[in-house]
Coordinates of C-alpha atoms and ligand atoms in Angstrom, one line a residue:
X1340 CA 0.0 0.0 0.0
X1341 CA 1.2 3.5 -0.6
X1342 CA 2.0 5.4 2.4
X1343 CA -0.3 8.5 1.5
X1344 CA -3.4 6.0 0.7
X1345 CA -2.1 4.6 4.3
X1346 CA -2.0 8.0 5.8
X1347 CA -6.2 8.1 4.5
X1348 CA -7.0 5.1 5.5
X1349 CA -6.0 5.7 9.2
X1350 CA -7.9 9.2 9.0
X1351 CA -11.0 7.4 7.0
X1352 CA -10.6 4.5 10.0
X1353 CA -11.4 7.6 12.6
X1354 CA -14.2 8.9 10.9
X1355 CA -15.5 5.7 10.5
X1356 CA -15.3 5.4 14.5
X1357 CA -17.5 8.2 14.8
X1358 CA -20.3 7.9 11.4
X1359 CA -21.1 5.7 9.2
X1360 CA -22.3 8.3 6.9
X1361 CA -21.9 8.0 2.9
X1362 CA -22.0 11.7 1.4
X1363 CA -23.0 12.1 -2.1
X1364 CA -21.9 15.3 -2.8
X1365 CA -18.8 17.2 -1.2
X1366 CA -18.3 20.9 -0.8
X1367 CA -15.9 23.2 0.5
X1368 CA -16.4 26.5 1.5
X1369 CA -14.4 29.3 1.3
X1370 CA -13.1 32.3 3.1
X1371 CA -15.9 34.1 4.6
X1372 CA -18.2 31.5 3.2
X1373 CA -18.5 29.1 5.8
X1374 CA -22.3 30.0 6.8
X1375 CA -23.6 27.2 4.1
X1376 CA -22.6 25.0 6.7
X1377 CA -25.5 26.4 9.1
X1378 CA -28.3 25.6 6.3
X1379 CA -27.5 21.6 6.6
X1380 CA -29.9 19.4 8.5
X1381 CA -26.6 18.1 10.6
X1382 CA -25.7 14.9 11.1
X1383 CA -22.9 14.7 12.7
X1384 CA -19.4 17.0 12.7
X1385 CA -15.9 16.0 13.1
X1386 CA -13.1 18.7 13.7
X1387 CA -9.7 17.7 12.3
X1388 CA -7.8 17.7 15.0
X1389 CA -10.0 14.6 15.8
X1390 CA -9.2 12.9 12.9
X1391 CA -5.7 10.7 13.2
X1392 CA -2.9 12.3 11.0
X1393 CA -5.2 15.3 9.7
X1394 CA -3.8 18.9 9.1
X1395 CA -5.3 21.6 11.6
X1396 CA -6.4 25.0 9.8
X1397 CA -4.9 28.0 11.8
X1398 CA -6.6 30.8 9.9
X1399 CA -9.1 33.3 11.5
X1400 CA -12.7 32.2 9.4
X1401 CA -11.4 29.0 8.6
X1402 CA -12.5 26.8 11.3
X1403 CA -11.6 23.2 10.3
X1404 CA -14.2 20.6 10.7
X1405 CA -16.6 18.0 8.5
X1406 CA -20.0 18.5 8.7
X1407 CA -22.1 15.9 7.8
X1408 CA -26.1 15.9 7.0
X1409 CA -28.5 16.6 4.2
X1410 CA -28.3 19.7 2.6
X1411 CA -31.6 20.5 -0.3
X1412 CA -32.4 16.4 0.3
X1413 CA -29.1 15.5 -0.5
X1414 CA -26.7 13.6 1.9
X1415 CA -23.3 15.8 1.3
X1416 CA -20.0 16.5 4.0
X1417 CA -19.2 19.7 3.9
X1418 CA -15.7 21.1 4.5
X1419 CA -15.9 23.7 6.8
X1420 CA -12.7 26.1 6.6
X1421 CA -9.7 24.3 4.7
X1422 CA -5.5 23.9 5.0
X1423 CA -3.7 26.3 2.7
X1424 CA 0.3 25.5 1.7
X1425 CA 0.7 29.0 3.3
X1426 CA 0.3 27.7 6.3
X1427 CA 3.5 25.5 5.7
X1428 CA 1.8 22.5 5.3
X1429 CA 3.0 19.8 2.1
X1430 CA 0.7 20.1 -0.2
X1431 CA -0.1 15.8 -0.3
X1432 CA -1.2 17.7 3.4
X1433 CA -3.6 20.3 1.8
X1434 CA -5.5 18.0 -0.1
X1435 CA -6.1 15.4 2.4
X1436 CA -9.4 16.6 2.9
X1437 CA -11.2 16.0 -0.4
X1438 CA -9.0 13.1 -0.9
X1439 CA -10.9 11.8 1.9
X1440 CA -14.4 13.1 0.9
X1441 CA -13.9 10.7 -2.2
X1442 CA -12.9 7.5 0.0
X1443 CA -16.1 8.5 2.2
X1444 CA -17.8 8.2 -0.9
X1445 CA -18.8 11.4 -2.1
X1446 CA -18.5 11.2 -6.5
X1447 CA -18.9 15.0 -6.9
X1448 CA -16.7 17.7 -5.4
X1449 CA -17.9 21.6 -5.2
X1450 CA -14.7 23.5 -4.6
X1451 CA -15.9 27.6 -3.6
X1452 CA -13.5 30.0 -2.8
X1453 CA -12.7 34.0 -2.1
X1454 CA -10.8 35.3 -5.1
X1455 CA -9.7 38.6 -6.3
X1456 CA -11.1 39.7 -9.9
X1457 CA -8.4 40.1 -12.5
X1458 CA -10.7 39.9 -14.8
X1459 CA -11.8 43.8 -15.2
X1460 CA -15.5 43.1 -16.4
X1461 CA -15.8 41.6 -12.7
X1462 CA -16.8 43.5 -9.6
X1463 CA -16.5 42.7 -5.8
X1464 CA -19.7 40.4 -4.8
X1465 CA -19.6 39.0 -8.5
X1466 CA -19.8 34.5 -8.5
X1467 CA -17.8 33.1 -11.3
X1468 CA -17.4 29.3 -12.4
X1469 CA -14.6 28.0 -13.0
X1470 CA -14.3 26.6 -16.1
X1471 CA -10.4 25.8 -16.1
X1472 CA -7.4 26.7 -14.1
X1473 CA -3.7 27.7 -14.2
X1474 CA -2.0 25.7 -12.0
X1475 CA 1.9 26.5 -12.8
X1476 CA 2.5 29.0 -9.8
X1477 CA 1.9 26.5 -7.0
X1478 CA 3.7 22.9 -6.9
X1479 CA 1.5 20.0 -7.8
X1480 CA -0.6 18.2 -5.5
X1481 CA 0.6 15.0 -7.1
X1482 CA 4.0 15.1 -6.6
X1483 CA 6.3 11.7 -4.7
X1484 CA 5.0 9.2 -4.9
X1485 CA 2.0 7.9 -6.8
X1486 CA -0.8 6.3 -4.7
X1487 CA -1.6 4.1 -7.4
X1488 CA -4.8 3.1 -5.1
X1489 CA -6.1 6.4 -6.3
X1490 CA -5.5 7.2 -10.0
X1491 CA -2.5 7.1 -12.3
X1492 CA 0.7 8.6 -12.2
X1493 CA 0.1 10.8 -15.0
X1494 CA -3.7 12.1 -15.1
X1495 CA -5.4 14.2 -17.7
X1496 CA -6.3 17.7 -16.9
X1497 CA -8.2 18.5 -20.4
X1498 CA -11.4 18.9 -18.4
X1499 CA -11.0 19.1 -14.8
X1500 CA -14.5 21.1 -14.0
X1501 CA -16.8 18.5 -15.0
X1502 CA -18.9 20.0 -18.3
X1503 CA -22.4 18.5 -17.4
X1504 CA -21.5 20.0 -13.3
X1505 CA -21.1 23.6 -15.1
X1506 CA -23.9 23.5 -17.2
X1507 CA -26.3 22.6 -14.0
X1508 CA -25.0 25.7 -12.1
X1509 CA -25.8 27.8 -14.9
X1510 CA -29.1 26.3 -15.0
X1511 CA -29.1 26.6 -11.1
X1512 CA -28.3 30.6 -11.4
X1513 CA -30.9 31.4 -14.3
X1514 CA -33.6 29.0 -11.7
X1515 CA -32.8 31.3 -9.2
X1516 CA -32.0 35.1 -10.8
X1517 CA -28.4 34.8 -10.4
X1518 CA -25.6 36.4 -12.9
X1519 CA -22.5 34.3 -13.0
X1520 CA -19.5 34.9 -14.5
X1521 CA -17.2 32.4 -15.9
X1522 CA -13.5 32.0 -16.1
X1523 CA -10.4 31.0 -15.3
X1524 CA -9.0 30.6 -11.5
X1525 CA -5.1 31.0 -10.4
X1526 CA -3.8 29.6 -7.5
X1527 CA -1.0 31.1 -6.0
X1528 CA 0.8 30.3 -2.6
X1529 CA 0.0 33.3 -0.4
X1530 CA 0.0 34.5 2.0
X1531 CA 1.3 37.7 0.4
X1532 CA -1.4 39.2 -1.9
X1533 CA 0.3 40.3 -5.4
X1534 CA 1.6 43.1 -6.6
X1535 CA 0.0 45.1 -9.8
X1536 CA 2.4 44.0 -11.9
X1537 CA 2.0 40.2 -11.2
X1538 CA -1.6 40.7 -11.3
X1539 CA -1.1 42.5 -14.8
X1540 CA 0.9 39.3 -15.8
X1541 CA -1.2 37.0 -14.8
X1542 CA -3.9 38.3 -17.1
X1543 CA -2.1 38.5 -20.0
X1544 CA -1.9 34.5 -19.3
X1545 CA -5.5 34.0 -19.5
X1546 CA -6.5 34.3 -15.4
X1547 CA -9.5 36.1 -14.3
X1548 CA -9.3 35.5 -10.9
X1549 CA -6.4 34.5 -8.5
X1550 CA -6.6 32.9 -5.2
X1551 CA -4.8 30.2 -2.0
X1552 CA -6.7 27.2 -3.2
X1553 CA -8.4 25.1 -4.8
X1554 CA -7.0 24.0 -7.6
X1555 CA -4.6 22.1 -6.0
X1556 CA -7.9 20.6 -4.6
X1557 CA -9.3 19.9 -7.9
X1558 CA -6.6 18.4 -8.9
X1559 CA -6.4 15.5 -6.2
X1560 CA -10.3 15.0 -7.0
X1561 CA -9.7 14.6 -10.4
X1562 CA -7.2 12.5 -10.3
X1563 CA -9.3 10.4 -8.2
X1564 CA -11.9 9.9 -10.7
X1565 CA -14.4 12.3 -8.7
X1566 CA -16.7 15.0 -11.2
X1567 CA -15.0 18.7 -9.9
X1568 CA -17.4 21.9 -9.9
X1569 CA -15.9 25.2 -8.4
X1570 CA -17.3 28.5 -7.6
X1571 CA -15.4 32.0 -7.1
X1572 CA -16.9 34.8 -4.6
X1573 CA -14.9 37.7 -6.0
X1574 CA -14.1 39.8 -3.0
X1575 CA -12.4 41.9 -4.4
X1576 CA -10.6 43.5 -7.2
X1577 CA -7.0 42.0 -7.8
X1578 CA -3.8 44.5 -7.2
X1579 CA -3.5 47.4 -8.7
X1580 CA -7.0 47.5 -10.0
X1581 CA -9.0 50.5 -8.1
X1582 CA -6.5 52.8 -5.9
X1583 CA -6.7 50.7 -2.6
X1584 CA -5.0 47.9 -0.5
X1585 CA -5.9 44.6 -0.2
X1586 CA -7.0 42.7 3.4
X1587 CA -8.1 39.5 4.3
X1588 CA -11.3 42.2 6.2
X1589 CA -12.4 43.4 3.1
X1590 CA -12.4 39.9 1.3
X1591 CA -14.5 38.4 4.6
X1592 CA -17.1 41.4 4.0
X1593 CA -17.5 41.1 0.5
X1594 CA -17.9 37.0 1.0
X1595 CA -20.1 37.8 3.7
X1596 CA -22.3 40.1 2.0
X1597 CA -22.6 38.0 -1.1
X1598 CA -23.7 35.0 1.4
X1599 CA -27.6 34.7 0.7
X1600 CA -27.0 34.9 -3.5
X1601 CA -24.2 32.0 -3.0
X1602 CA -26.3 29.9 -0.1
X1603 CA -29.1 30.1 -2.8
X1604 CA -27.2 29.1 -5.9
X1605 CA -25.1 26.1 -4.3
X1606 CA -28.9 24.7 -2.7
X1607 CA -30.1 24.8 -6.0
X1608 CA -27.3 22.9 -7.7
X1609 CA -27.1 20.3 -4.9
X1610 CA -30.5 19.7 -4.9
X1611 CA -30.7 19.1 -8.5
X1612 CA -27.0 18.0 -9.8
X1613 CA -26.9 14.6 -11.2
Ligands
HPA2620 N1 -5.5 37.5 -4.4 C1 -5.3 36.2 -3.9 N2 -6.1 35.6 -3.2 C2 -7.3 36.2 -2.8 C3 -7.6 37.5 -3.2 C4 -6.6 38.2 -4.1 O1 -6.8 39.3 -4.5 N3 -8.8 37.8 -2.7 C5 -9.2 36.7 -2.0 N4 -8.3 35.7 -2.1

């Protein structure tokens, strides 16, 4: 056996300890997001630090915990605050999580996230799918060696946001009177938001919004086999956009404010995704 598929099968052994609960659908929620969490019909919660070998999230508004229950009728686990590499964990670390959403047997991951617009048709409060991602900037999830329990060595990334999972939140936003945008998400390491000039760069390569996570995320999922939708809350406009500095304040507001448009968008899709 591999030792990270060894390393998830101790953690999956403690969760099992507590629930025997078979998610369908897993979501993670983002920076200032976390109130989703509130709307499900609880099962049962685990904090990490519960769960044998699991990374512990040390960021203010990211308090780390499963949350199990049904959400819209739908049995889903629900990430509540994540691990970021900028918190100096490995990154096989960071995505422990969703890794072990799929073993609990969720088949469909919903990764959301803060990020800030690069994209200059966005505005603060804006939603945007993610229909691809750049993933260069940030070293890859996969990296050592392979747990072959999982996937291959050397998985496709043509189509990591599942096509049929983006089309349903578009039909979840028109259902519901939402606009979405759509483009491309950058991760980046953090903590340090960028400068203008990174920010200018990173639009010339096709980004429209950069954030900490995610696609680090969606990469372990995919390369698992599980279907990946994700969801930006732009917070805020990238560096060197408008004449004003960035804080982490500012991005919880604008994810806070946005909360009821988002809450109602991922209900809808969870309730009807297929
Ligand atoms: N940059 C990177 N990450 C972020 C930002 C940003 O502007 N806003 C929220 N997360």
């Amino acid at each position: 056996m591999s030792e990270i598929y060894e390393q998830l099968q101790k953690a999956l052994k403690s969760i099992r300890k507590v629930t025997d609960f078979v998610p369908e659908i897993g979501i993670t929620l983002g920076s200032g997001l976390g109130g989703l969490s509130e709307k499900i019909d609880k099962v049962c919660e685990i904090s990490y630090k519960d769960i044998e070998g699991f990374p512990v999230s040390t960021v203010s508004g990211h308090d780390g915990k499963f949350i199990f229950g049904n959400l819209s009728g739908r049995k889903v686990v629900c990430m509540s605050g994540r691990v970021h590499f900028y918190e100096g964990y490995k990154m096989s670390e960071v995505v422990m999580p969703v890794r072990i959403m799929g073993l609990l047997g969720a088949k469909i991951i919903l990764l959301t996230n803060a990020a800030g617009g690069i994209n200059t048709d966005f505005k603060p409060g804006d939603l945007m799918i993610i229909r691809d991602h750049i993933s260069v900037f940030v070293q890859n999830p996969l990296i050592g060696q392979n747990p072959d329990e999982l996937g291959v060595r050397f998985p496709d990334m043509s189509s990591v946001y599942d096509k049929a999972l983006i089309s349903q939140l578009e039909d979840s936003a028109a259902a519901t009177g939402i606009t979405l945008q759509k483009g491309v998400y950058i991760q980046l390491t953090g903590p340090s938001y960028e400068t203008p000039t990174e920010i200018k760069m990173l639009r010339t390569l096709g980004a429209d919004a950069a954030g900490m996570s995610t696609v680090v995320e969606a990469i372990a999922a995919n390369h698992m086999g599980l279907r990946v939708a994700g969801v930006s809350c732009i917070t805020n406009m990238a560096a060197g956009i408008l004449d004003q500095p960035l804080n982490h304040e500012e991005v919880k507001a604008t994810a806070d404010a946005v909360k009821d448009k988002f809450e109602r968008l991922v209900m809808h899709f969870v309730q009807v995704v297929h």
